Tab-separated table of N, CA and C and ligand atoms in Angstrom:
chain	number	residue	atom	x	y	z
A	9	MET	N	138.442	58.360	41.402
A	9	MET	CA	138.452	57.237	42.348
A	9	MET	C	138.024	57.728	43.741
A	10	LYS	N	137.014	57.088	44.306
A	10	LYS	CA	136.538	57.491	45.629
A	10	LYS	C	137.316	56.720	46.708
A	11	SER	N	137.875	57.430	47.652
A	11	SER	CA	138.765	56.776	48.618
A	11	SER	C	138.324	56.987	50.059
A	12	LEU	N	138.577	55.959	50.847
A	12	LEU	CA	138.241	55.985	52.276
A	12	LEU	C	139.448	55.499	53.075
A	13	ILE	N	139.684	56.132	54.196
A	13	ILE	CA	140.755	55.669	55.085
A	13	ILE	C	140.163	55.364	56.456
A	14	ILE	N	140.360	54.122	56.869
A	14	ILE	CA	139.837	53.657	58.146
A	14	ILE	C	141.036	53.400	59.053
A	15	TYR	N	141.037	54.006	60.235
A	15	TYR	CA	142.237	53.850	61.064
A	15	TYR	C	141.893	53.784	62.547
A	16	PHE	N	142.821	53.183	63.281
A	16	PHE	CA	142.735	53.174	64.742
A	16	PHE	C	143.998	53.829	65.273
A	17	SER	N	143.811	54.852	66.080
A	17	SER	CA	144.953	55.616	66.594
A	17	SER	C	144.546	56.192	67.924
A	18	ASN	N	144.987	55.609	69.021
A	18	ASN	CA	144.466	56.119	70.295
A	18	ASN	C	145.536	56.453	71.323
A	19	TYR	N	146.793	56.309	70.924
A	19	TYR	CA	147.838	56.542	71.930
A	19	TYR	C	148.349	57.987	71.868
A	20	LYS	N	149.012	58.330	70.779
A	20	LYS	CA	149.510	59.711	70.621
A	20	LYS	C	148.997	60.340	69.326
A	21	ASN	N	148.008	59.699	68.723
A	21	ASN	CA	147.471	60.163	67.421
A	21	ASN	C	148.522	60.162	66.307
A	22	ASN	N	149.551	59.355	66.451
A	22	ASN	CA	150.607	59.301	65.428
A	22	ASN	C	150.054	58.780	64.104
A	23	THR	N	149.281	57.719	64.175
A	23	THR	CA	148.736	57.112	62.955
A	23	THR	C	147.728	58.051	62.308
A	24	GLU	N	146.997	58.766	63.147
A	24	GLU	CA	146.025	59.728	62.616
A	24	GLU	C	146.713	60.823	61.794
A	25	LYS	N	147.899	61.221	62.228
A	25	LYS	CA	148.624	62.271	61.489
A	25	LYS	C	148.946	61.790	60.076
A	26	ILE	N	149.353	60.547	59.958
A	26	ILE	CA	149.664	59.976	58.634
A	26	ILE	C	148.372	59.828	57.819
A	27	ALA	N	147.322	59.357	58.482
A	27	ALA	CA	146.025	59.200	57.792
A	27	ALA	C	145.587	60.534	57.187
A	28	LYS	N	145.819	61.605	57.923
A	28	LYS	CA	145.398	62.934	57.447
A	28	LYS	C	146.235	63.413	56.261
A	29	VAL	N	147.508	63.071	56.254
A	29	VAL	CA	148.363	63.409	55.106
A	29	VAL	C	147.823	62.707	53.853
A	30	PHE	N	147.527	61.407	53.985
A	30	PHE	CA	146.970	60.655	52.850
A	30	PHE	C	145.652	61.288	52.388
A	31	ALA	N	144.791	61.547	53.361
A	31	ALA	CA	143.437	62.038	53.044
A	31	ALA	C	143.498	63.364	52.303
A	32	GLU	N	144.389	64.216	52.756
A	32	GLU	CA	144.536	65.527	52.124
A	32	GLU	C	144.992	65.387	50.679
A	33	LYS	N	145.947	64.481	50.470
A	33	LYS	CA	146.543	64.318	49.137
A	33	LYS	C	145.555	63.727	48.132
A	34	ILE	N	144.742	62.777	48.568
A	34	ILE	CA	143.858	62.088	47.597
A	34	ILE	C	142.380	62.395	47.848
A	35	ASN	N	142.142	63.355	48.730
A	35	ASN	CA	140.770	63.760	49.000
A	35	ASN	C	139.904	62.588	49.491
A	36	ALA	N	140.443	61.849	50.447
A	36	ALA	CA	139.746	60.661	50.970
A	36	ALA	C	138.894	61.019	52.185
A	37	ASP	N	137.843	60.248	52.385
A	37	ASP	CA	137.090	60.357	53.639
A	37	ASP	C	137.847	59.599	54.717
A	38	LEU	N	137.670	60.056	55.966
A	38	LEU	CA	138.417	59.457	57.081
A	38	LEU	C	137.462	58.883	58.124
A	39	ILE	N	137.766	57.691	58.589
A	39	ILE	CA	136.987	57.141	59.707
A	39	ILE	C	137.945	56.697	60.804
A	40	ASN	N	137.778	57.309	61.964
A	40	ASN	CA	138.549	56.895	63.126
A	40	ASN	C	137.746	55.841	63.881
A	41	LEU	N	138.287	54.665	64.016
A	41	LEU	CA	137.537	53.569	64.632
A	41	LEU	C	137.221	53.813	66.105
A	42	LYS	N	137.877	54.803	66.673
A	42	LYS	CA	137.587	55.126	68.082
A	42	LYS	C	136.149	55.589	68.265
A	43	GLY	N	135.628	56.288	67.224
A	43	GLY	CA	134.302	56.880	67.427
A	43	GLY	C	133.297	56.517	66.356
A	44	SER	N	133.485	55.368	65.732
A	44	SER	CA	132.630	55.084	64.577
A	44	SER	C	131.443	54.193	64.941
A	45	GLY	N	130.358	54.409	64.222
A	45	GLY	CA	129.213	53.529	64.344
A	45	GLY	C	129.234	52.546	63.203
A	46	GLU	N	128.492	52.917	62.143
A	46	GLU	CA	128.407	52.033	60.985
A	46	GLU	C	129.468	52.458	59.958
A	47	ILE	N	130.007	51.498	59.236
A	47	ILE	CA	130.941	51.846	58.165
A	47	ILE	C	130.414	51.275	56.855
A	48	LYS	N	130.195	52.161	55.897
A	48	LYS	CA	129.701	51.706	54.591
A	48	LYS	C	130.817	51.861	53.568
A	49	ILE	N	131.214	50.750	52.976
A	49	ILE	CA	132.364	50.833	52.071
A	49	ILE	C	131.987	50.632	50.604
A	50	GLU	N	130.712	50.350	50.339
A	50	GLU	CA	130.276	49.992	48.978
A	50	GLU	C	130.693	51.021	47.932
A	51	ASP	N	130.563	52.315	48.282
A	51	ASP	CA	130.792	53.385	47.300
A	51	ASP	C	132.264	53.668	47.023
A	52	TYR	N	133.152	53.046	47.779
A	52	TYR	CA	134.569	53.399	47.651
A	52	TYR	C	135.335	52.424	46.765
A	53	ASP	N	136.274	52.991	45.967
A	53	ASP	CA	137.108	52.164	45.102
A	53	ASP	C	138.403	51.777	45.806
A	54	LEU	N	138.890	52.703	46.641
A	54	LEU	CA	140.168	52.477	47.328
A	54	LEU	C	139.957	52.660	48.833
A	55	ILE	N	140.444	51.693	49.604
A	55	ILE	CA	140.295	51.792	51.063
A	55	ILE	C	141.660	51.583	51.725
A	56	GLY	N	142.047	52.543	52.564
A	56	GLY	CA	143.287	52.426	53.322
A	56	GLY	C	142.973	52.006	54.747
A	57	PHE	N	143.788	51.111	55.283
A	57	PHE	CA	143.602	50.634	56.655
A	57	PHE	C	144.853	50.985	57.460
A	58	GLY	N	144.676	51.689	58.577
A	58	GLY	CA	145.842	52.096	59.355
A	58	GLY	C	145.675	51.847	60.839
A	59	SER	N	146.821	51.675	61.518
A	59	SER	CA	146.768	51.437	62.958
A	59	SER	C	148.139	51.717	63.576
A	60	GLY	N	148.115	52.066	64.852
A	60	GLY	CA	149.346	52.013	65.621
A	60	GLY	C	149.651	50.548	65.917
A	61	VAL	N	150.877	50.269	66.306
A	61	VAL	CA	151.235	48.898	66.707
A	61	VAL	C	151.232	48.845	68.227
A	62	TYR	N	150.443	47.928	68.739
A	62	TYR	CA	150.318	47.781	70.179
A	62	TYR	C	150.626	46.323	70.529
A	63	LYS	N	151.721	46.110	71.230
A	63	LYS	CA	152.154	44.746	71.584
A	63	LYS	C	152.290	43.863	70.352
A	64	GLU	N	153.124	44.310	69.456
A	64	GLU	CA	153.523	43.500	68.299
A	64	GLU	C	152.437	43.264	67.265
A	65	ASP	N	151.349	44.007	67.324
A	65	ASP	CA	150.293	43.782	66.325
A	65	ASP	C	149.487	45.067	66.121
A	66	LEU	N	148.750	45.101	65.017
A	66	LEU	CA	147.826	46.211	64.796
A	66	LEU	C	146.639	46.050	65.747
A	67	ALA	N	145.801	47.074	65.838
A	67	ALA	CA	144.707	47.068	66.813
A	67	ALA	C	143.676	45.984	66.504
A	68	PRO	N	143.246	45.226	67.509
A	68	PRO	CA	142.215	44.193	67.315
A	68	PRO	C	140.935	44.794	66.714
A	69	GLN	N	140.643	46.045	67.061
A	69	GLN	CA	139.435	46.717	66.540
A	69	GLN	C	139.439	46.762	65.017
A	70	LEU	N	140.629	46.953	64.437
A	70	LEU	CA	140.739	47.047	62.982
A	70	LEU	C	140.458	45.677	62.346
A	71	TYR	N	141.051	44.642	62.909
A	71	TYR	CA	140.802	43.280	62.393
A	71	TYR	C	139.323	42.932	62.470
A	72	LYS	N	138.696	43.357	63.556
A	72	LYS	CA	137.276	43.036	63.761
A	72	LYS	C	136.397	43.637	62.675
A	73	TRP	N	136.685	44.889	62.320
A	73	TRP	CA	135.922	45.542	61.258
A	73	TRP	C	136.175	44.884	59.920
A	74	VAL	N	137.449	44.572	59.671
A	74	VAL	CA	137.817	43.965	58.388
A	74	VAL	C	137.079	42.635	58.203
A	75	GLU	N	136.985	41.902	59.266
A	75	GLU	CA	136.298	40.597	59.242
A	75	GLU	C	134.880	40.717	58.680
A	76	LYS	N	134.224	41.824	59.021
A	76	LYS	CA	132.811	42.009	58.635
A	76	LYS	C	132.644	42.550	57.219
A	77	MET	N	133.735	42.974	56.585
A	77	MET	CA	133.624	43.708	55.314
A	77	MET	C	133.668	42.804	54.097
A	78	ASN	N	132.904	43.214	53.095
A	78	ASN	CA	133.007	42.555	51.797
A	78	ASN	C	134.037	43.335	50.971
A	79	LEU	N	135.189	42.752	50.768
A	79	LEU	CA	136.282	43.492	50.129
A	79	LEU	C	136.621	42.974	48.736
A	80	LYS	N	135.737	42.155	48.208
A	80	LYS	CA	135.993	41.565	46.892
A	80	LYS	C	136.216	42.669	45.850
A	81	ASP	N	137.357	42.568	45.161
A	81	ASP	CA	137.743	43.491	44.078
A	81	ASP	C	137.979	44.938	44.531
A	82	LYS	N	138.090	45.158	45.832
A	82	LYS	CA	138.428	46.514	46.306
A	82	LYS	C	139.943	46.696	46.244
A	83	LYS	N	140.360	47.930	45.931
A	83	LYS	CA	141.777	48.266	46.040
A	83	LYS	C	142.018	48.700	47.477
A	84	VAL	N	143.092	48.218	48.067
A	84	VAL	CA	143.365	48.557	49.466
A	84	VAL	C	144.847	48.907	49.657
A	85	PHE	N	145.136	49.580	50.766
A	85	PHE	CA	146.523	49.713	51.216
A	85	PHE	C	146.530	49.711	52.741
A	86	VAL	N	147.702	49.417	53.305
A	86	VAL	CA	147.811	49.291	54.761
A	86	VAL	C	148.946	50.182	55.251
A	87	PHE	N	148.723	50.839	56.376
A	87	PHE	CA	149.795	51.650	56.961
A	87	PHE	C	149.782	51.535	58.481
A	88	SER	N	150.959	51.758	59.056
A	88	SER	CA	151.048	51.701	60.514
A	88	SER	C	152.138	52.645	61.005
A	89	THR	N	152.015	53.029	62.265
A	89	THR	CA	153.130	53.685	62.950
A	89	THR	C	153.477	52.819	64.153
A	90	SER	N	154.769	52.779	64.451
A	90	SER	CA	155.227	51.932	65.563
A	90	SER	C	156.575	52.446	66.051
A	91	GLY	N	157.016	51.893	67.141
A	91	GLY	CA	158.330	52.277	67.670
A	91	GLY	C	159.428	52.011	66.656
A	92	VAL	N	159.345	50.867	66.005
A	92	VAL	CA	160.405	50.498	65.057
A	92	VAL	C	160.154	51.043	63.652
A	93	GLY	N	158.887	51.217	63.306
A	93	GLY	CA	158.557	51.797	61.996
A	93	GLY	C	158.691	50.844	60.825
A	94	PHE	N	158.573	49.537	61.078
A	94	PHE	CA	158.715	48.548	60.002
A	94	PHE	C	157.366	48.166	59.381
A	95	THR	N	157.368	47.929	58.052
A	95	THR	CA	156.137	47.467	57.386
A	95	THR	C	155.805	46.017	57.759
A	96	TYR	N	156.746	45.367	58.409
A	96	TYR	CA	156.542	43.976	58.853
A	96	TYR	C	155.188	43.790	59.551
A	97	TYR	N	154.816	44.748	60.382
A	97	TYR	CA	153.570	44.623	61.150
A	97	TYR	C	152.310	44.691	60.286
A	98	ASN	N	152.449	45.151	59.042
A	98	ASN	CA	151.287	45.254	58.149
A	98	ASN	C	150.952	43.928	57.484
A	99	LYS	N	151.919	43.005	57.545
A	99	LYS	CA	151.801	41.792	56.720
A	99	LYS	C	150.573	40.942	57.024
A	100	LYS	N	150.293	40.777	58.299
A	100	LYS	CA	149.165	39.915	58.691
A	100	LYS	C	147.852	40.467	58.124
A	101	LEU	N	147.651	41.779	58.261
A	101	LEU	CA	146.413	42.383	57.750
A	101	LEU	C	146.353	42.287	56.220
A	102	ILE	N	147.476	42.480	55.570
A	102	ILE	CA	147.501	42.377	54.095
A	102	ILE	C	147.083	40.968	53.667
A	103	ARG	N	147.593	39.981	54.390
A	103	ARG	CA	147.213	38.587	54.085
A	103	ARG	C	145.700	38.409	54.204
A	104	ILE	N	145.128	38.954	55.253
A	104	ILE	CA	143.683	38.825	55.483
A	104	ILE	C	142.908	39.542	54.374
A	105	LEU	N	143.349	40.760	54.038
A	105	LEU	CA	142.652	41.543	53.003
A	105	LEU	C	142.682	40.800	51.673
A	106	LYS	N	143.840	40.241	51.352
A	106	LYS	CA	143.959	39.488	50.091
A	106	LYS	C	143.063	38.260	50.104
A	107	SER	N	142.998	37.609	51.246
A	107	SER	CA	142.171	36.398	51.345
A	107	SER	C	140.691	36.733	51.174
A	108	LYS	N	140.349	38.020	51.346
A	108	LYS	CA	138.959	38.448	51.158
A	108	LYS	C	138.713	39.015	49.758
A	109	GLY	N	139.699	38.857	48.895
A	109	GLY	CA	139.520	39.235	47.492
A	109	GLY	C	139.978	40.636	47.137
A	110	ALA	N	140.603	41.334	48.095
A	110	ALA	CA	141.078	42.692	47.821
A	110	ALA	C	142.428	42.651	47.102
A	111	SER	N	142.710	43.761	46.422
A	111	SER	CA	143.990	43.863	45.732
A	111	SER	C	144.837	44.911	46.456
A	112	CYS	N	145.974	44.497	46.997
A	112	CYS	CA	146.761	45.402	47.844
A	112	CYS	C	147.697	46.266	47.003
A	113	LYS	N	147.542	47.579	47.123
A	113	LYS	CA	148.303	48.531	46.313
A	113	LYS	C	149.513	49.096	47.034
A	114	GLY	N	149.695	48.729	48.304
A	114	GLY	CA	150.877	49.241	48.983
A	114	GLY	C	150.847	49.080	50.489
A	115	SER	N	152.031	49.212	51.072
A	115	SER	CA	152.194	49.053	52.512
A	115	SER	C	153.145	50.150	52.986
A	116	PHE	N	152.712	50.915	53.976
A	116	PHE	CA	153.517	52.040	54.458
A	116	PHE	C	153.684	51.944	55.974
A	117	ALA	N	154.871	52.293	56.437
A	117	ALA	CA	155.095	52.354	57.888
A	117	ALA	C	156.102	53.444	58.201
A	118	CYS	N	155.940	54.063	59.351
A	118	CYS	CA	156.986	54.960	59.848
A	118	CYS	C	156.988	54.889	61.371
A	119	LYS	N	157.992	55.495	61.943
A	119	LYS	CA	158.088	55.493	63.403
A	119	LYS	C	157.027	56.411	64.004
A	120	GLY	N	156.586	56.054	65.210
A	120	GLY	CA	155.662	56.891	65.963
A	120	GLY	C	156.178	56.992	67.388
A	121	SER	N	156.249	58.210	67.903
A	121	SER	CA	156.851	58.429	69.218
A	121	SER	C	156.078	57.718	70.327
A	122	PHE	N	156.767	57.378	71.367
A	122	PHE	CA	156.109	56.774	72.542
A	122	PHE	C	156.984	56.960	73.772
A	123	VAL	N	156.376	56.800	74.936
A	123	VAL	CA	157.104	56.885	76.201
A	123	VAL	C	157.076	55.488	76.802
A	124	SER	N	158.221	54.850	76.814
A	124	SER	CA	158.247	53.415	77.147
A	124	SER	C	157.644	53.108	78.519
A	125	ARG	N	157.927	53.966	79.483
A	125	ARG	CA	157.433	53.636	80.837
A	125	ARG	C	155.911	53.696	80.945
A	126	GLU	N	155.268	54.236	79.935
A	126	GLU	CA	153.798	54.284	79.967
A	126	GLU	C	153.176	52.912	79.713
A	127	PHE	N	153.973	51.975	79.138
A	127	PHE	CA	153.382	50.662	78.893
A	127	PHE	C	154.333	49.479	79.060
A	128	SER	N	155.613	49.750	79.350
A	128	SER	CA	156.539	48.623	79.474
A	128	SER	C	157.722	49.001	80.354
A	129	ASP	N	158.267	48.023	81.078
A	129	ASP	CA	159.495	48.323	81.819
A	129	ASP	C	160.699	47.641	81.163
A	130	LYS	N	160.482	47.159	79.924
A	130	LYS	CA	161.587	46.509	79.208
A	130	LYS	C	162.558	47.558	78.676
A	131	LYS	N	163.848	47.263	78.888
A	131	LYS	CA	164.913	48.188	78.472
A	131	LYS	C	164.890	48.455	76.964
A	132	ILE	N	164.538	47.415	76.214
A	132	ILE	CA	164.556	47.531	74.755
A	132	ILE	C	163.610	48.637	74.275
A	133	PHE	N	162.468	48.781	74.961
A	133	PHE	CA	161.517	49.830	74.572
A	133	PHE	C	162.069	51.218	74.901
A	134	GLU	N	162.772	51.284	76.016
A	134	GLU	CA	163.363	52.565	76.397
A	134	GLU	C	164.391	52.989	75.351
A	135	PHE	N	165.163	52.015	74.896
A	135	PHE	CA	166.176	52.252	73.867
A	135	PHE	C	165.514	52.702	72.556
A	136	MET	N	164.487	51.942	72.172
A	136	MET	CA	163.769	52.227	70.918
A	136	MET	C	163.123	53.613	70.927
A	137	SER	N	162.663	54.007	72.104
A	137	SER	CA	161.900	55.256	72.188
A	137	SER	C	162.753	56.468	71.801
A	138	LYS	N	164.059	56.361	72.010
A	138	LYS	CA	164.949	57.482	71.660
A	138	LYS	C	164.966	57.713	70.155
A	139	PHE	N	164.903	56.622	69.401
A	139	PHE	CA	164.928	56.732	67.932
A	139	PHE	C	163.579	57.183	67.371
A	140	ALA	N	162.531	56.879	68.117
A	140	ALA	CA	161.181	57.206	67.630
A	140	ALA	C	160.762	58.626	68.027
A	141	GLU	N	161.566	59.245	68.875
A	141	GLU	CA	161.231	60.590	69.362
A	141	GLU	C	160.985	61.573	68.203
A	142	GLY	N	159.922	62.325	68.312
A	142	GLY	CA	159.648	63.361	67.295
A	142	GLY	C	158.972	62.845	66.033
A	143	HIS	N	158.723	61.540	65.951
A	143	HIS	CA	158.067	60.959	64.767
A	143	HIS	C	156.568	60.797	65.022
A	144	PRO	N	155.751	60.882	63.982
A	144	PRO	CA	156.157	61.192	62.618
A	144	PRO	C	156.593	62.649	62.482
A	145	ASN	N	157.618	62.863	61.645
A	145	ASN	CA	158.122	64.219	61.419
A	145	ASN	C	157.931	64.598	59.947
A	146	TYR	N	158.451	65.750	59.556
A	146	TYR	CA	158.175	66.228	58.187
A	146	TYR	C	158.691	65.252	57.139
A	147	ARG	N	159.795	64.547	57.462
A	147	ARG	CA	160.313	63.558	56.493
A	147	ARG	C	159.317	62.412	56.305
A	148	ASP	N	158.746	61.981	57.419
A	148	ASP	CA	157.734	60.914	57.337
A	148	ASP	C	156.535	61.382	56.501
A	149	TYR	N	156.150	62.634	56.694
A	149	TYR	CA	155.008	63.166	55.927
A	149	TYR	C	155.323	63.206	54.433
A	150	ARG	N	156.563	63.592	54.086
A	150	ARG	CA	156.946	63.613	52.658
A	150	ARG	C	156.924	62.198	52.093
A	151	LYS	N	157.442	61.241	52.891
A	151	LYS	CA	157.436	59.831	52.454
A	151	LYS	C	156.007	59.343	52.246
A	152	ALA	N	155.136	59.765	53.165
A	152	ALA	CA	153.723	59.368	53.083
A	152	ALA	C	153.090	59.935	51.812
A	153	GLU	N	153.431	61.165	51.483
A	153	GLU	CA	152.879	61.789	50.263
A	153	GLU	C	153.344	61.047	49.018
A	154	LYS	N	154.626	60.687	48.989
A	154	LYS	CA	155.157	59.948	47.837
A	154	LYS	C	154.485	58.593	47.712
A	155	PHE	N	154.311	57.954	48.856
A	155	PHE	CA	153.674	56.632	48.876
A	155	PHE	C	152.266	56.694	48.292
A	156	ILE	N	151.483	57.651	48.763
A	156	ILE	CA	150.073	57.687	48.341
A	156	ILE	C	149.951	58.092	46.869
A	157	ASP	N	150.893	58.902	46.396
A	157	ASP	CA	150.920	59.227	44.958
A	157	ASP	C	151.055	57.955	44.131
A	158	LYS	N	151.925	57.056	44.583
A	158	LYS	CA	152.147	55.795	43.856
A	158	LYS	C	150.912	54.901	43.907
A	159	VAL	N	150.278	54.881	45.083
A	159	VAL	CA	149.099	54.029	45.261
A	159	VAL	C	148.002	54.386	44.264
A	160	VAL	N	147.821	55.674	44.031
A	160	VAL	CA	146.711	56.089	43.160
A	160	VAL	C	147.122	56.262	41.689
A	161	GLN	N	148.378	56.021	41.391
A	161	GLN	CA	148.884	56.200	40.024
A	161	GLN	C	148.121	55.376	39.005
B	219	LIG	C1	150.566	49.601	74.743
B	219	LIG	C2	151.565	49.905	73.670
B	219	LIG	C3	152.291	48.876	73.087
B	219	LIG	C4	153.221	49.125	72.078
B	219	LIG	N1	153.883	48.072	71.507
B	219	LIG	C5	154.761	48.292	70.498
B	219	LIG	C6	155.440	47.207	69.860
B	219	LIG	O1	155.224	46.037	70.174
B	219	LIG	N2	156.328	47.488	68.876
B	219	LIG	C7	156.585	48.768	68.465
B	219	LIG	O2	157.414	48.955	67.566
B	219	LIG	N3	155.957	49.834	69.052
B	219	LIG	C8	155.055	49.626	70.041
B	219	LIG	N4	154.384	50.697	70.630
B	219	LIG	C9	154.616	52.075	70.127
B	219	LIG	C10	153.468	52.504	69.203
B	219	LIG	O3	153.339	51.590	68.133
B	219	LIG	C11	153.680	53.900	68.605
B	219	LIG	O4	153.758	54.862	69.624
B	219	LIG	C12	152.538	54.252	67.652
B	219	LIG	O5	152.912	55.362	66.871
B	219	LIG	C13	151.209	54.519	68.374
B	219	LIG	O6	150.233	54.892	67.430
B	219	LIG	P1	149.024	55.893	67.774
B	219	LIG	O7	149.612	57.139	68.399
B	219	LIG	O8	148.419	56.143	66.439
B	219	LIG	O9	148.106	55.159	68.682
B	219	LIG	C14	153.448	50.466	71.640
B	219	LIG	C15	152.719	51.514	72.229
B	219	LIG	C16	151.783	51.250	73.226
B	219	LIG	C17	151.022	52.388	73.844
């Protein structure tokens, strides 16, 4: 199975770290949307989509690329890193991917560290940041490995 992982990660490279764990395990090609030109997905059987969560959503850049893609009968999975680390944020993209004919094989999320004062003065973010400190960590990487094993099973 030929696999590709497309991701957006521009804050602390947290999502990129997870993307690399997946890529290593399943020998996938990696595309960072920060520096990409053209994306050709025809040759791939499995495509992973990943992003950090920025203001309650995945990166607009990722949605924009997905919009242009023909995903009929492609196997896909979605992953994100965020302060809270919930798969909840993946749901919107999964809905879009399914509406384009893709078959979703999984959804992964873990915490990603951040410094609240760099983007918000809300107390809740300051509180959350303490729990996200040091993530993704080795436990997150092990979880990511288990997840991707299941996806390709
Ligand atoms: C501008 C900005 C907004 C963020 N908004 C949220 C948010 O709404 N919810 C959340 O859980 N984390 C939020 N975070 C934390 C990031 O999701 C987290 O640090 C993530 O791991 C960043 O991924 P990256 O390093 O791959 O870019 C935000 C971070 C930034 C920089």
